[in-house]
């Protein structure tokens, strides 16, 4: 096709140009050499190399400042094999910028992958029983604090109370006193919990809370926590501690106490004694083991300004290892979403903001540290690099970046997110406000993230993601493989708003995402937020979500999830095992086409890492053996009823409810209302998805799912007649009396009705009832009577008792078990829902 090139063509041209620009430079670039045996007093030549990358960058900077003709075709900083232990971050400034014809490339001197490490080696281990101890690393008299420990490149387990991936369940959470009740075995010593932390699951995030005090009460204990996390944890409305009889309260574990050091593979840092303790695995020889604790939070910081950005600097085949992250130890860690932690948060007493009238959640968020951080930079890149053994984010293009390339890299064994791009929220701006800066140079634009392997990331902060994109424009996320993540694979967008903002023309295409959702739900392989005109999610292959044993709702998982405000997306040709999607409070302009397991094999075959980058696949982490995989089972032919009960007694927003019903493609007339109760009744593929959507859109309301009926009359089965096609549904509700014994009698009557009271079903047949279904939630009953369209219940119901006194007798017996709901009229037992048109 002649004329303007397509967006797909431009994407591949960009990839090709990047490879050409970093591997096939014309001319003879200047060379500056670095070696672990070099000297910073050297000349930077092959025979006289520098000791550090900093000195090589300084020399390159001077060459450019002085317009050295040797730099005409670029500068290559050649790093010889070895591990370079950094004492401070490597800084790349605007003065280090190259040009299109003279880039700066930082790469190995040979075929290896030199390591830039932010760690400190721990030696001198001494055996004392099962435990080995060593002096904790220090700089002068200052002990180095750390939260991770790698033994022979394997992350050891920080000592914790529950072992082998098990967790406990909290007993309660008191938001007023800001305390938590937990089970407390007598073998634990409360006075030995100084410095301990609580890690608690809450919906789509975890929180790290520093324990201030423990008050033991028999086999339970009340925990209180330090500020600032104590107030934020208890005041913000969500994600919050989960309390549920149905699915279990929030899971938790305690960590960082010496008394929890009770099995091989665990370690503990005793800051007061200045000692590190470790219980080795049987295969580990501590006299020869390589033990590294992280020291620096950021290894490389590439940072310009909005008017003077960094440009044309590239890293190729460099390994970045052992970055730390200490915020949870110093301030606690209460995330909002995708690893962004709350600096301040609370629930509005009077909901509503100019952009969202129903919003009750206020939050200002910070951004976690990253091993490599880039701000205000364009035409930079990372190719074939390795990001491994990090406590927080691997690589972060934070703000003011454009036309950068992240291609063919490995991200593995990372505590937080693999790759972050774009502004989420500035710390001074509330997180739900639309972001659309006056100066578009602040927006991360036209970035390419392609052919990366992202595996075993989010292994510490479980609420992080494989790839996280905030307010981005023209981003291309292509042909990556993401596996073994605790939450979502790709998250794109921020702000929870339909308002047009900085985001548009974003593409997530041909990625392979599998084995995700290991710990947390409200999850999807691809998740979006807010309006993003011209954006496309296409041709991805999604499979294998783990069964997370402590998820707040075990059914609240999805393959694709367009969340609040998602607008103007095209979602097409994504291979998924089944149509388990959530479209929650979406805006206008979304198009969904052909997302299922019948997507063409040719599309499926092209997803994931392309052949020229298959060298990465040998580093893919295996699926974890202690997690099963969820199986999608649609419930197409099963009628379900979902009820919303507003907490303030007002009628729920029926316009919003009808809109949500339309988004889920439910038939007209599926919405009913009585007093402050509203229901949706229809055949639902995935009723739990709809329930989750309603819970998100009606905060503060009770949302009940009635999916398993305890009584069914069916005309075909009990009258030997087919049901008519066109039906109307009459929905009524009542309560059972409070007596458990009486409730059991009521259920027993219905379980034996067809055998012991056959006259009742004969009355239903005579009245032309097509079906009669009863649901129960604790005391509340829901009754659905289906009748031919055009008929009325008043017209048909008297026929049930014509020449049939046993039905009158049945009805009189049932009356003693039933009573009206709160709000029913005097003497009214069954309250009628009216259909909302």
mmCIF file with all atom_site columns, N, CA and C in Angstrom, residues 55-78:
data_model
loop_
_atom_site.group_PDB
_atom_site.id
_atom_site.type_symbol
_atom_site.label_atom_id
_atom_site.label_alt_id
_atom_site.label_comp_id
_atom_site.label_asym_id
_atom_site.label_entity_id
_atom_site.label_seq_id
_atom_site.pdbx_PDB_ins_code
_atom_site.Cartn_x
_atom_site.Cartn_y
_atom_site.Cartn_z
_atom_site.occupancy
_atom_site.B_iso_or_equiv
_atom_site.pdbx_formal_charge
_atom_site.auth_seq_id
_atom_site.auth_comp_id
_atom_site.auth_asym_id
_atom_site.auth_atom_id
_atom_site.pdbx_PDB_model_num
ATOM 1  N N  . UNK A 1 55 ? 35.231 7.332  35.756 1.00 0.00 ? 55 UNK A N  1
ATOM 2  C CA . UNK A 1 55 ? 36.381 7.998  35.145 1.00 0.00 ? 55 UNK A CA 1
ATOM 3  C C  . UNK A 1 55 ? 36.319 7.920  33.626 1.00 0.00 ? 55 UNK A C  1
ATOM 4  N N  . UNK A 1 56 ? 35.783 6.825  33.101 1.00 0.00 ? 56 UNK A N  1
ATOM 5  C CA . UNK A 1 56 ? 35.629 6.721  31.648 1.00 0.00 ? 56 UNK A CA 1
ATOM 6  C C  . UNK A 1 56 ? 34.629 7.753  31.141 1.00 0.00 ? 56 UNK A C  1
ATOM 7  N N  . UNK A 1 57 ? 33.544 7.931  31.872 1.00 0.00 ? 57 UNK A N  1
ATOM 8  C CA . UNK A 1 57 ? 32.555 8.948  31.480 1.00 0.00 ? 57 UNK A CA 1
ATOM 9  C C  . UNK A 1 57 ? 33.158 10.350 31.572 1.00 0.00 ? 57 UNK A C  1
ATOM 10 N N  . UNK A 1 58 ? 33.995 10.557 32.586 1.00 0.00 ? 58 UNK A N  1
ATOM 11 C CA . UNK A 1 58 ? 34.626 11.877 32.710 1.00 0.00 ? 58 UNK A CA 1
ATOM 12 C C  . UNK A 1 58 ? 35.517 12.164 31.497 1.00 0.00 ? 58 UNK A C  1
ATOM 13 N N  . UNK A 1 59 ? 36.273 11.143 31.083 1.00 0.00 ? 59 UNK A N  1
ATOM 14 C CA . UNK A 1 59 ? 37.128 11.353 29.917 1.00 0.00 ? 59 UNK A CA 1
ATOM 15 C C  . UNK A 1 59 ? 36.299 11.609 28.662 1.00 0.00 ? 59 UNK A C  1
ATOM 16 N N  . UNK A 1 60 ? 35.195 10.842 28.490 1.00 0.00 ? 60 UNK A N  1
ATOM 17 C CA . UNK A 1 60 ? 34.330 11.066 27.329 1.00 0.00 ? 60 UNK A CA 1
ATOM 18 C C  . UNK A 1 60 ? 33.739 12.474 27.365 1.00 0.00 ? 60 UNK A C  1
ATOM 19 N N  . UNK A 1 61 ? 33.386 12.921 28.541 1.00 0.00 ? 61 UNK A N  1
ATOM 20 C CA . UNK A 1 61 ? 32.812 14.266 28.697 1.00 0.00 ? 61 UNK A CA 1
ATOM 21 C C  . UNK A 1 61 ? 33.810 15.335 28.274 1.00 0.00 ? 61 UNK A C  1
ATOM 22 N N  . UNK A 1 62 ? 35.058 15.124 28.677 1.00 0.00 ? 62 UNK A N  1
ATOM 23 C CA . UNK A 1 62 ? 36.102 16.088 28.312 1.00 0.00 ? 62 UNK A CA 1
ATOM 24 C C  . UNK A 1 62 ? 36.374 16.078 26.808 1.00 0.00 ? 62 UNK A C  1
ATOM 25 N N  . UNK A 1 63 ? 36.327 14.899 26.211 1.00 0.00 ? 63 UNK A N  1
ATOM 26 C CA . UNK A 1 63 ? 36.528 14.816 24.761 1.00 0.00 ? 63 UNK A CA 1
ATOM 27 C C  . UNK A 1 63 ? 35.451 15.613 24.025 1.00 0.00 ? 63 UNK A C  1
ATOM 28 N N  . UNK A 1 64 ? 34.232 15.513 24.495 1.00 0.00 ? 64 UNK A N  1
ATOM 29 C CA . UNK A 1 64 ? 33.152 16.243 23.818 1.00 0.00 ? 64 UNK A CA 1
ATOM 30 C C  . UNK A 1 64 ? 33.259 17.744 24.108 1.00 0.00 ? 64 UNK A C  1
ATOM 31 N N  . UNK A 1 65 ? 33.615 18.088 25.351 1.00 0.00 ? 65 UNK A N  1
ATOM 32 C CA . UNK A 1 65 ? 33.741 19.513 25.693 1.00 0.00 ? 65 UNK A CA 1
ATOM 33 C C  . UNK A 1 65 ? 34.798 20.192 24.830 1.00 0.00 ? 65 UNK A C  1
ATOM 34 N N  . UNK A 1 66 ? 35.880 19.454 24.574 1.00 0.00 ? 66 UNK A N  1
ATOM 35 C CA . UNK A 1 66 ? 36.995 20.015 23.811 1.00 0.00 ? 66 UNK A CA 1
ATOM 36 C C  . UNK A 1 66 ? 36.887 19.735 22.316 1.00 0.00 ? 66 UNK A C  1
ATOM 37 N N  . UNK A 1 67 ? 35.737 19.155 21.883 1.00 0.00 ? 67 UNK A N  1
ATOM 38 C CA . UNK A 1 67 ? 35.512 18.839 20.465 1.00 0.00 ? 67 UNK A CA 1
ATOM 39 C C  . UNK A 1 67 ? 36.666 18.020 19.892 1.00 0.00 ? 67 UNK A C  1
ATOM 40 N N  . UNK A 1 68 ? 37.070 17.015 20.656 1.00 0.00 ? 68 UNK A N  1
ATOM 41 C CA . UNK A 1 68 ? 38.154 16.135 20.222 1.00 0.00 ? 68 UNK A CA 1
ATOM 42 C C  . UNK A 1 68 ? 37.751 15.445 18.923 1.00 0.00 ? 68 UNK A C  1
ATOM 43 N N  . UNK A 1 69 ? 38.530 15.582 17.849 1.00 0.00 ? 69 UNK A N  1
ATOM 44 C CA . UNK A 1 69 ? 38.168 14.951 16.567 1.00 0.00 ? 69 UNK A CA 1
ATOM 45 C C  . UNK A 1 69 ? 38.087 13.428 16.659 1.00 0.00 ? 69 UNK A C  1
ATOM 46 N N  . UNK A 1 70 ? 38.703 12.810 17.664 1.00 0.00 ? 70 UNK A N  1
ATOM 47 C CA . UNK A 1 70 ? 38.639 11.359 17.807 1.00 0.00 ? 70 UNK A CA 1
ATOM 48 C C  . UNK A 1 70 ? 37.219 10.886 18.107 1.00 0.00 ? 70 UNK A C  1
ATOM 49 N N  . UNK A 1 71 ? 36.375 11.795 18.613 1.00 0.00 ? 71 UNK A N  1
ATOM 50 C CA . UNK A 1 71 ? 35.002 11.436 18.968 1.00 0.00 ? 71 UNK A CA 1
ATOM 51 C C  . UNK A 1 71 ? 34.028 11.672 17.823 1.00 0.00 ? 71 UNK A C  1
ATOM 52 N N  . UNK A 1 72 ? 34.533 11.988 16.646 1.00 0.00 ? 72 UNK A N  1
ATOM 53 C CA . UNK A 1 72 ? 33.672 12.309 15.515 1.00 0.00 ? 72 UNK A CA 1
ATOM 54 C C  . UNK A 1 72 ? 32.675 11.186 15.210 1.00 0.00 ? 72 UNK A C  1
ATOM 55 N N  . UNK A 1 73 ? 33.118 9.938  15.282 1.00 0.00 ? 73 UNK A N  1
ATOM 56 C CA . UNK A 1 73 ? 32.260 8.796  14.968 1.00 0.00 ? 73 UNK A CA 1
ATOM 57 C C  . UNK A 1 73 ? 31.710 8.120  16.224 1.00 0.00 ? 73 UNK A C  1
ATOM 58 N N  . UNK A 1 74 ? 31.779 8.807  17.340 1.00 0.00 ? 74 UNK A N  1
ATOM 59 C CA . UNK A 1 74 ? 31.236 8.255  18.573 1.00 0.00 ? 74 UNK A CA 1
ATOM 60 C C  . UNK A 1 74 ? 32.305 7.867  19.558 1.00 0.00 ? 74 UNK A C  1
ATOM 61 N N  . UNK A 1 75 ? 31.853 7.507  20.756 1.00 0.00 ? 75 UNK A N  1
ATOM 62 C CA . UNK A 1 75 ? 32.752 7.055  21.813 1.00 0.00 ? 75 UNK A CA 1
ATOM 63 C C  . UNK A 1 75 ? 32.213 5.736  22.354 1.00 0.00 ? 75 UNK A C  1
ATOM 64 N N  . UNK A 1 76 ? 33.041 4.725  22.411 1.00 0.00 ? 76 UNK A N  1
ATOM 65 C CA . UNK A 1 76 ? 32.698 3.439  23.009 1.00 0.00 ? 76 UNK A CA 1
ATOM 66 C C  . UNK A 1 76 ? 33.496 3.271  24.288 1.00 0.00 ? 76 UNK A C  1
ATOM 67 N N  . UNK A 1 77 ? 32.767 3.098  25.381 1.00 0.00 ? 77 UNK A N  1
ATOM 68 C CA . UNK A 1 77 ? 33.410 2.775  26.652 1.00 0.00 ? 77 UNK A CA 1
ATOM 69 C C  . UNK A 1 77 ? 33.380 1.261  26.786 1.00 0.00 ? 77 UNK A C  1
ATOM 70 N N  . UNK A 1 78 ? 34.548 0.650  26.762 1.00 0.00 ? 78 UNK A N  1
ATOM 71 C CA . UNK A 1 78 ? 34.691 -0.805 26.734 1.00 0.00 ? 78 UNK A CA 1
ATOM 72 C C  . UNK A 1 78 ? 35.037 -1.299 28.131 1.00 0.00 ? 78 UNK A C  1
#
